Amino acid sequence: MDPRFTQASGLQAYTGVELLVKGALEGGVSLITGYPGSPVADVFDAARAAKDYLEEHGIVAVLAHNEALAAARLNGSQMQDIRAMAVMKSVGAHVASDALAIGNLAKTGQQGGALVVIGDDPWSDSTQVPADSRYLASHIHMPVLEPSTFQELKDWVKTGFELSAKSNLYLAYLVTTNQADGGAVVETRPNVPPKISRTHKVEIDTDSVPVEETVLLPPRTSRNEEQLHERYRTLWGFARDWGVNTVLGEPSNGHRAPIGLVAGGLAYCYLEHALRLLGLTGRFPILKLGISYPVDPGIVQAFAGMVEKIVVIEEKRGFVESQIVTILNHLLQGAEIAAHVPVWGKEFPMGLEGFPATRGLSPSLVMERLARLLLRTGLLKDPAEIARAEEWLGLFDETALYHVNIPARTPTFCPGCPHRDSSAVLMEIKKDFRNADYMRKGHRRGPVDLVFHGDTGCYTMLMFEPTKALMHNYSGIGLGGGTGAGIDPFITNKQVVFMGDSTFFHSGMIAVSDAVKNHQDIAFIILDNKTTAMTGHQPTPSVDVDMMGKPTFAQDIEQVLGGMTHGAGIDIVRA
């Protein structure tokens, strides 16, 4: 047991993912679930480090087979006054979106609290598609809470539970790679044992379940949708009262500041860092938004009354920026503000580059774009401030002239990984299958060019030399078989699909069933190494212990496949 997870006061050092677990314990969590994925996979290792405390207080920490099941667990937990947290990476939220949409819309009773921790990867360092989960959350009407500092990363877990309960909404708790992989020394607080737990069970009075609200069959869906705005209003009120949304550096002289800055999440930390280096700390009002969806119209209206122009600093696309523009347009049309307030973010005036809409931000990038804007628009008047900004820009221009050629290093398998041996064998097989003499003598047919498909797993790295011939396509997790099925009716090639054992239980077995049912000519290679290797070696359903090290039933992949293919004349071979 790591004593840091029971520390009740004083300062302590934690990584970002450890802060999520400590924050959950301080927030009275009953259930921690999810599916491992970068950058938040290590949450489950951190939970295991607090194993003794979790067992003592009956807190359930369990890996779901996939993110949709984790979201469904979240939905089930809200039948009682239970605080629950589901953890997943950005593309995992895609998998979970159906269950999250239903659970969020149906949440009732102003009790419990449902937090969906989503790990976003702005720089796409370990994610196959650009990550900005704010858009997915808005699509399913789920508010987004974005902590900025590492202290907030911990403390706002409890705040998120409370906001969820007060507003009858799920909250997406957005954590980016630099937050999850980083760390800091923070002030600790006492843990709060949950009221309902594995050791303090309750009985559901089924007569009291508000089925008309919790079972969303039309026309109940539209009725709940019409109630969303009131739930948002409740959320905004508590977010203002608790300082989650706040204005910093409000003008005290009654005059409007020439410019105001808007930021939230880690972008706010980048902004504060940039302002400090430029010597501009406290010079401009800042609207710090903890709730980035839906943006509170009331606080935007108040902020617009303090400033003449607004600059929005955020990673990825202009998500907050577009909401603010829409709010200001509505206010102007309703004569609730006197004049148009320009909003700059992804585009700046006078041909200046705005903040990038692709990849992420950094303090230096924010400083460079902001300094050029302030100088060009004449918003810096003090000669010392102007000189400092120009000095930094000169340094940026100078360093941009340097060209550093670093040898490229492609990812590879861990030493001892069984993929190394299997890929070597398959390279030989592919070579043999393209050999006319070998195929005529051994198989009495012409040569065959094998097509290989993958999905989310270590085997995708087969795309790199010297195994480049073993990876030709890539769909989402568990979907390699579906990719093969899409092209199989139209080609003469033989096809091979790679699949990991954790992926098999996540969703891959469905692709196998689909291929069998539809007579697809596909060979599935299931790489059963008894661990979820790519995300940190978490246990899979095929091993006999769970994530907390407790004995559990080991499910046999061969027997599952045997049930699917019984009587179909399909060979199942363990190599």
XYZ file of C-alpha atoms in Angstrom:
575
model
C 0.000 0.000 0.000
C 1.419 3.367 -1.051
C 0.930 5.708 1.966
C 0.602 8.750 -0.300
C -2.953 7.662 -1.140
C -4.055 7.908 2.496
C -2.185 11.115 3.361
C -4.717 13.475 4.945
C -2.813 16.776 5.056
C 0.378 18.487 3.990
C 2.241 18.453 0.707
C 2.964 15.386 -1.379
C 4.228 14.581 -4.874
C 2.068 12.677 -7.362
C 1.948 12.012 -11.072
C -1.065 13.273 -12.976
C -2.829 9.893 -13.076
C -2.111 9.354 -9.367
C -3.812 12.684 -8.659
C -6.955 11.381 -10.354
C -7.059 8.428 -7.966
C -6.229 10.517 -4.881
C -8.882 13.041 -5.916
C -11.434 10.261 -6.294
C -10.632 8.929 -2.816
C -10.930 12.402 -1.320
C -14.230 12.769 -3.191
C -15.917 9.698 -1.700
C -15.762 7.475 -4.772
C -17.435 4.047 -4.681
C -16.566 2.810 -8.183
C -13.515 3.272 -10.419
C -13.848 1.561 -13.767
C -12.801 1.988 -17.384
C -10.570 0.500 -20.053
C -6.827 1.266 -20.270
C -5.635 3.676 -22.929
C -2.965 6.351 -23.096
C -2.533 8.833 -21.555
C -4.691 7.628 -18.637
C -3.916 3.885 -18.612
C -1.809 4.160 -15.443
C -4.871 5.167 -13.418
C -5.458 1.454 -12.899
C -1.904 0.905 -11.661
C -2.393 3.813 -9.258
C -5.643 2.264 -8.012
C -3.785 -1.005 -7.384
C -1.209 0.937 -5.347
C -4.105 2.012 -3.072
C -5.453 -1.543 -2.929
C -5.513 -1.884 0.886
C -7.528 1.306 1.352
C -9.953 0.315 -1.399
C -10.536 -3.116 0.149
C -10.953 -1.704 3.658
C -13.692 0.678 2.538
C -15.342 -1.528 -0.065
C -14.409 0.661 -3.019
C -14.748 -1.228 -6.293
C -11.954 -0.837 -8.856
C -12.598 -2.939 -11.929
C -11.441 -3.059 -15.540
C -14.348 -3.289 -17.944
C -13.945 -5.372 -21.112
C -14.411 -2.156 -23.112
C -15.302 1.497 -22.682
C -18.982 1.014 -23.487
C -19.302 -1.443 -20.618
C -17.466 1.009 -18.341
C -20.007 3.689 -19.282
C -22.846 1.227 -18.659
C -21.393 0.537 -15.204
C -21.486 4.277 -14.631
C -25.156 4.280 -15.643
C -25.952 1.447 -13.256
C -24.182 3.119 -10.344
C -26.424 6.168 -10.593
C -29.433 4.131 -9.497
C -28.208 4.941 -5.977
C -26.308 7.737 -4.219
C -22.984 6.494 -5.584
C -20.021 8.474 -6.846
C -18.470 6.698 -9.803
C -15.633 7.405 -12.229
C -15.042 5.800 -15.627
C -11.624 6.277 -17.243
C -10.829 5.989 -20.954
C -8.768 7.557 -23.718
C -10.261 9.831 -26.359
C -11.070 7.113 -28.905
C -12.470 5.017 -26.076
C -15.055 7.739 -25.561
C -16.148 7.073 -29.150
C -16.813 3.465 -28.164
C -18.688 4.548 -25.020
C -20.711 7.366 -26.575
C -24.033 5.497 -26.900
C -24.120 4.515 -23.228
C -22.877 7.956 -22.146
C -25.530 9.762 -24.189
C -28.299 7.723 -22.592
C -26.899 7.886 -19.078
C -26.313 11.630 -19.198
C -29.801 12.400 -20.505
C -31.479 10.016 -18.054
C -29.560 10.987 -14.906
C -31.980 11.891 -12.159
C -32.372 12.365 -8.422
C -29.641 14.927 -7.733
C -27.573 12.244 -6.053
C -24.383 10.302 -6.653
C -22.135 11.778 -9.286
C -20.811 10.451 -12.591
C -17.413 11.505 -13.889
C -16.056 10.383 -17.264
C -12.285 10.889 -17.234
C -11.176 11.207 -20.869
C -7.493 11.271 -21.766
C -6.895 13.546 -24.751
C -3.657 13.539 -26.735
C -3.468 16.980 -28.422
C -0.145 16.273 -30.136
C -1.312 12.832 -31.381
C 1.783 11.213 -29.888
C -0.030 7.957 -29.123
C -3.471 8.307 -30.671
C -4.481 7.279 -34.173
C -6.861 10.179 -34.835
C -6.757 13.846 -33.724
C -8.108 14.033 -30.187
C -10.547 16.702 -29.059
C -13.185 15.009 -26.939
C -14.976 18.272 -26.225
C -16.817 17.914 -29.523
C -18.011 14.398 -28.766
C -19.140 15.474 -25.292
C -21.110 18.396 -26.734
C -22.726 16.079 -29.274
C -24.210 13.996 -26.446
C -25.014 17.074 -24.290
C -22.425 16.090 -21.643
C -20.703 19.047 -19.921
C -16.905 19.258 -20.028
C -14.843 20.092 -16.938
C -11.208 21.017 -17.633
C -8.811 21.334 -14.675
C -5.760 23.527 -15.225
C -3.232 23.151 -12.407
C -2.202 19.869 -10.819
C -3.919 20.957 -7.604
C -7.129 21.352 -9.578
C -6.534 18.023 -11.313
C -6.931 16.381 -7.893
C -9.407 18.669 -6.176
C -11.818 19.007 -9.079
C -12.536 15.279 -9.104
C -14.578 15.865 -5.950
C -15.943 19.091 -7.440
C -16.943 17.159 -10.552
C -18.884 14.615 -8.505
C -20.712 17.435 -6.739
C -21.464 19.342 -9.949
C -22.768 16.129 -11.497
C -25.101 15.503 -8.584
C -26.347 19.105 -8.386
C -27.036 19.422 -12.114
C -28.231 15.862 -12.836
C -25.635 15.559 -15.575
C -22.599 13.437 -16.275
C -19.365 15.405 -16.588
C -16.529 14.711 -18.989
C -13.323 15.311 -17.020
C -10.783 16.245 -19.690
C -7.140 15.364 -18.993
C -4.435 15.885 -21.603
C -1.166 14.004 -22.082
C 1.009 16.623 -20.377
C -1.266 16.570 -17.344
C -1.519 12.776 -17.113
C 2.191 12.147 -17.692
C 3.320 15.125 -15.627
C 3.175 15.602 -11.901
C 3.550 18.056 -9.055
C 3.568 18.586 -5.327
C 0.038 19.354 -4.126
C -1.835 19.956 -0.898
C -3.568 16.790 0.294
C -6.884 16.407 2.114
C -8.488 13.524 4.029
C -10.075 10.718 2.046
C -13.846 10.327 2.377
C -15.055 6.726 2.657
C -18.118 6.134 0.468
C -21.579 5.846 2.012
C -22.480 2.938 -0.255
C -19.832 0.357 -1.073
C -19.118 -3.325 -1.468
C -19.053 -3.562 2.347
C -22.064 -1.246 2.898
C -24.670 -2.473 0.458
C -28.256 -1.205 0.166
C -31.444 -2.627 -1.293
C -33.138 -0.876 -4.215
C -36.836 -0.217 -3.672
C -37.948 -0.950 -7.218
C -41.300 0.789 -6.677
C -39.446 4.074 -6.162
C -37.412 3.912 -9.406
C -38.553 6.848 -11.638
C -38.888 4.669 -14.739
C -40.470 7.492 -16.746
C -37.186 9.382 -16.402
C -34.633 6.579 -16.409
C -35.908 4.481 -19.332
C -35.646 6.729 -22.355
C -38.230 5.617 -24.864
C -39.880 8.328 -26.998
C -41.529 10.717 -26.279
C -39.578 10.825 -23.019
C -36.363 11.550 -24.905
C -37.524 14.938 -26.203
C -38.969 15.811 -22.795
C -35.604 15.222 -21.139
C -33.887 17.141 -23.928
C -36.121 20.142 -23.238
C -35.013 20.050 -19.591
C -31.314 20.235 -20.446
C -31.121 24.021 -20.375
C -32.393 24.139 -16.794
C -29.827 21.545 -15.813
C -27.139 23.634 -17.518
C -28.304 26.731 -15.644
C -27.875 24.850 -12.364
C -24.403 23.757 -13.457
C -23.375 27.327 -14.365
C -24.610 28.671 -11.041
C -22.559 26.266 -8.953
C -19.551 26.628 -11.294
C -19.548 30.383 -10.622
C -20.154 30.000 -6.885
C -17.345 27.461 -6.501
C -14.825 29.364 -8.640
C -14.753 26.797 -11.435
C -15.618 29.595 -13.855
C -14.094 32.884 -12.748
C -12.747 36.236 -13.933
C -9.198 37.064 -12.831
C -7.808 40.600 -12.857
C -11.154 42.346 -13.257
C -10.640 46.069 -14.038
C -11.078 48.101 -10.860
C -11.369 51.569 -12.325
C -14.660 51.017 -14.093
C -13.029 51.370 -17.536
C -13.035 48.568 -20.091
C -9.664 46.908 -20.651
C -8.468 47.048 -24.267
C -8.256 43.263 -24.398
C -9.383 40.280 -22.344
C -8.066 36.729 -22.482
C -10.075 33.511 -22.232
C -8.503 30.142 -21.398
C -9.133 26.929 -19.515
C -7.507 23.576 -18.933
C -3.781 23.320 -19.523
C -3.988 26.181 -22.037
C -4.582 28.477 -19.055
C -1.280 27.334 -17.497
C 0.498 27.944 -20.803
C -1.034 31.424 -20.909
C 0.032 32.302 -17.363
C 3.539 31.024 -18.096
C 3.732 33.121 -21.266
C 2.472 36.270 -19.523
C 4.976 35.829 -16.700
C 7.900 35.541 -19.131
C 6.654 38.600 -21.013
C 6.357 40.551 -17.747
C 2.604 40.956 -18.280
C 1.167 39.035 -15.328
C -2.002 40.779 -14.151
C -2.028 43.244 -17.071
C -5.147 41.853 -18.752
C -8.390 40.399 -17.400
C -8.621 36.624 -17.846
C -11.818 34.614 -18.031
C -10.753 31.216 -16.702
C -13.286 28.614 -17.788
C -13.360 25.320 -15.929
C -16.574 24.372 -17.728
C -15.695 24.571 -21.424
C -19.030 23.115 -22.501
C -21.553 24.526 -22.322
C -19.954 27.952 -21.904
C -21.900 30.071 -19.401
C -23.569 32.980 -21.270
C -23.870 35.005 -18.076
C -20.156 35.074 -17.312
C -19.368 35.791 -20.993
C -21.741 38.756 -20.917
C -20.139 40.081 -17.742
C -16.640 39.629 -19.193
C -17.596 41.327 -22.464
C -18.639 44.346 -20.416
C -15.118 44.594 -19.001
C -13.106 44.390 -22.245
C -13.078 45.807 -25.759
C -11.701 42.716 -27.508
C -11.444 39.043 -26.575
C -8.654 36.581 -27.355
C -9.354 32.864 -26.801
C -6.425 30.544 -26.089
C -7.258 26.837 -26.462
C -5.714 23.681 -27.868
C -7.037 22.161 -31.105
C -10.035 23.707 -32.886
C -11.939 26.806 -31.822
C -14.425 25.017 -29.592
C -14.728 27.631 -26.845
C -14.173 30.437 -29.337
C -17.177 29.455 -31.457
C -19.403 29.225 -28.363
C -18.354 32.712 -27.235
C -18.960 34.169 -30.704
C -22.451 32.624 -30.750
C -23.239 33.920 -27.248
C -22.084 37.458 -28.111
C -24.114 37.461 -31.330
C -27.247 36.469 -29.423
C -26.581 39.139 -26.802
C -26.080 41.772 -29.497
C -29.252 40.743 -31.323
C -31.184 40.967 -28.073
C -29.681 44.388 -27.276
C -28.150 42.948 -24.099
C -24.739 44.326 -25.058
C -24.265 47.724 -26.652
C -21.694 46.924 -29.330
C -19.951 44.141 -31.193
C -16.968 42.648 -29.318
C -14.324 41.186 -31.663
C -13.198 37.670 -30.786
C -9.814 36.383 -31.954
C -8.382 32.917 -31.506
C -7.686 30.677 -34.436
C -7.517 33.734 -36.670
C -5.892 37.069 -35.821
C -6.286 40.443 -37.549
C -3.798 42.059 -39.936
C -2.628 38.760 -41.378
C -1.099 37.560 -38.113
C -1.082 33.846 -37.329
C -3.607 32.818 -34.703
C -3.301 29.876 -32.378
C -3.025 26.598 -34.312
C -6.096 24.416 -34.763
C -3.994 21.277 -35.138
C -1.729 19.553 -32.638
C -1.240 21.187 -29.250
C 0.084 24.314 -27.546
C 3.113 25.148 -25.414
C 4.110 28.217 -23.392
C 6.549 29.361 -26.083
C 3.971 28.991 -28.849
C 1.391 30.959 -26.851
C 3.982 33.627 -26.036
C 5.099 33.987 -29.657
C 1.579 34.370 -31.106
C 0.332 36.600 -28.288
C 3.401 38.890 -28.293
C 3.091 39.525 -32.039
C -0.598 40.350 -31.630
C -0.035 42.761 -28.733
C 2.785 44.554 -30.551
C 1.035 44.800 -33.910
C -2.230 46.073 -32.434
C -0.472 48.641 -30.263
C -1.803 47.141 -27.043
C 1.621 47.370 -25.401
C 2.397 51.000 -24.478
C 5.182 50.714 -21.926
C 8.636 50.857 -23.595
C 9.972 48.186 -21.238
C 7.120 45.826 -22.127
C 7.651 46.457 -25.832
C 11.388 45.826 -25.537
C 10.834 42.580 -23.635
C 8.320 41.271 -26.168
C 10.635 42.141 -29.050
C 13.536 40.437 -27.296
C 11.571 37.195 -26.958
C 10.379 37.340 -30.569
C 13.964 37.863 -31.685
C 14.939 34.729 -29.780
C 12.123 32.749 -31.405
C 13.183 33.941 -34.868
C 16.802 33.059 -34.144
C 16.070 29.547 -32.894
C 13.802 28.929 -35.904
C 16.887 29.210 -38.139
C 18.499 26.152 -36.559
C 18.054 22.848 -38.349
C 18.710 19.772 -36.249
C 18.823 16.440 -38.031
C 18.043 13.657 -35.591
C 17.995 10.068 -36.864
C 14.438 8.754 -36.942
C 13.740 5.945 -34.511
C 10.606 3.942 -35.202
C 8.671 2.157 -32.449
C 9.422 -1.499 -31.930
C 8.315 -4.433 -29.832
C 9.587 -4.944 -26.301
C 12.508 -7.361 -25.855
C 11.114 -10.873 -25.564
C 7.734 -9.952 -27.058
C 6.150 -12.949 -28.837
C 5.222 -10.649 -31.732
C 8.877 -10.702 -32.750
C 8.838 -14.452 -33.391
C 5.392 -14.582 -34.982
C 6.192 -11.728 -37.346
C 9.411 -13.442 -38.457
C 7.445 -16.594 -39.293
C 4.766 -14.632 -41.154
C 7.350 -12.801 -43.226
C 8.580 -16.200 -44.417
C 5.022 -17.373 -45.086
C 4.238 -14.262 -47.133
C 7.426 -14.779 -49.126
C 6.585 -18.442 -49.765
C 3.004 -17.667 -50.801
C 4.265 -15.311 -53.496
C 6.649 -17.991 -54.821
C 5.040 -19.708 -57.824
C 7.130 -22.886 -57.503
C 6.430 -23.241 -53.789
C 2.683 -22.749 -54.230
C 2.470 -25.149 -57.188
C 4.385 -27.880 -55.359
C 2.920 -27.359 -51.901
C -0.626 -26.193 -52.585
C -1.258 -27.007 -56.268
C -2.209 -23.471 -57.130
C -0.682 -20.185 -58.255
C 1.004 -17.601 -56.037
C -1.054 -15.585 -53.548
C -0.332 -12.103 -52.222
C -1.419 -12.006 -48.578
C -3.228 -8.890 -47.328
C -2.816 -8.103 -43.620
C -5.167 -6.033 -41.428
C -4.704 -4.735 -37.896
C -6.422 -2.629 -35.275
C -5.438 -0.886 -32.062
C -2.613 -2.956 -30.637
C 1.131 -3.466 -30.615
C 0.921 -5.448 -33.854
C 0.118 -2.241 -35.731
C 3.841 -1.514 -35.419
C 4.367 -4.234 -38.025
C 3.958 -1.363 -40.500
C 7.595 -0.444 -39.889
C 10.639 -2.099 -41.400
C 11.612 -4.899 -41.488
C 8.009 -6.158 -41.235
C 6.321 -3.541 -43.412
C 4.818 -6.269 -45.615
C 2.634 -7.446 -42.708
C 0.374 -4.412 -42.220
C -1.813 -2.864 -44.930
C -4.868 -1.440 -43.176
C -6.007 -0.257 -39.784
C -9.454 0.296 -38.333
C -10.533 0.946 -34.767
C -10.002 -1.488 -31.917
C -11.432 -4.933 -32.658
C -12.417 -3.959 -36.206
C -9.664 -5.537 -38.289
C -12.004 -8.384 -39.208
C -14.612 -5.908 -40.374
C -12.018 -4.204 -42.557
C -11.148 -7.533 -44.109
C -14.825 -8.333 -44.604
C -15.320 -5.077 -46.495
C -12.844 -5.997 -49.225
C -13.054 -9.824 -49.154
C -15.911 -10.244 -51.681
C -14.028 -8.226 -54.281
C -10.468 -9.624 -54.263
C -8.662 -12.883 -54.987
C -6.066 -12.343 -52.259
C -6.047 -14.315 -49.040
C -6.402 -12.143 -45.931
C -4.950 -12.229 -42.445
C -6.220 -10.229 -39.453
C -4.085 -9.622 -36.372
C -5.856 -9.329 -33.045
C -4.653 -9.119 -29.451
C -6.153 -11.122 -26.607
C -7.433 -8.048 -24.778
C -8.826 -6.767 -28.080
C -10.566 -10.118 -28.605
C -12.562 -9.606 -25.408
C -12.972 -5.852 -26.000
C -14.836 -6.236 -29.300
C -12.801 -8.454 -31.608
C -14.858 -11.600 -31.032
C -17.770 -9.839 -32.728
C -15.660 -9.425 -35.879
C -14.811 -13.137 -35.798
C -18.498 -14.029 -35.445
C -19.357 -11.679 -38.318
C -16.731 -13.233 -40.577
C -17.914 -16.782 -39.780
C -21.576 -15.911 -40.319
C -20.883 -14.266 -43.670
C -18.451 -16.901 -45.003
C -15.509 -14.516 -45.200
C -12.179 -16.011 -46.310
C -10.119 -14.524 -43.474
C -7.504 -16.061 -41.188
C -7.509 -14.506 -37.710
C -4.233 -14.555 -35.777
C -5.006 -13.893 -32.121
C -1.831 -12.983 -30.258
C -2.569 -14.414 -26.827
C 0.205 -13.080 -24.570
C -2.012 -12.917 -21.471
C -1.662 -9.165 -20.976
C -2.851 -5.822 -22.300
C 0.667 -5.043 -23.431
C 0.365 -1.748 -25.304
C -1.163 0.170 -22.393
C 0.967 -1.073 -19.519
C 0.461 -4.819 -19.044
C -2.944 -4.763 -17.385
C -4.586 -8.204 -16.964
C -6.949 -9.590 -19.613
C -10.045 -11.763 -19.128
C -7.942 -14.796 -20.109
C -5.851 -14.670 -16.908
C -6.943 -15.839 -13.463
C -6.463 -12.566 -11.531
C -8.170 -9.191 -11.803
C -6.543 -5.743 -11.786
C -6.340 -5.801 -7.988
C -4.572 -9.175 -7.990
C -7.612 -11.120 -6.751
C -8.383 -14.595 -8.143
C -10.999 -14.625 -10.882
C -12.245 -16.970 -13.582
C -9.922 -17.239 -16.602
C -11.858 -17.265 -19.868
C -10.422 -19.458 -22.608
C -10.201 -17.870 -26.064
C -10.066 -21.242 -27.821
C -13.273 -22.385 -26.159
C -15.015 -19.124 -27.025
C -13.955 -19.546 -30.656
C -15.038 -23.179 -30.563
C -18.522 -22.137 -29.545
C -18.693 -19.605 -32.373
C -17.485 -22.002 -35.058
C -18.943 -25.330 -33.929
C -20.109 -27.291 -36.958
C -18.730 -24.766 -39.455
C -15.672 -26.809 -40.402
C -13.291 -24.042 -39.352
C -9.915 -24.979 -37.917
C -8.748 -23.450 -34.629
C -5.035 -23.951 -34.070
C -2.914 -22.920 -31.070
C 0.704 -22.366 -32.071
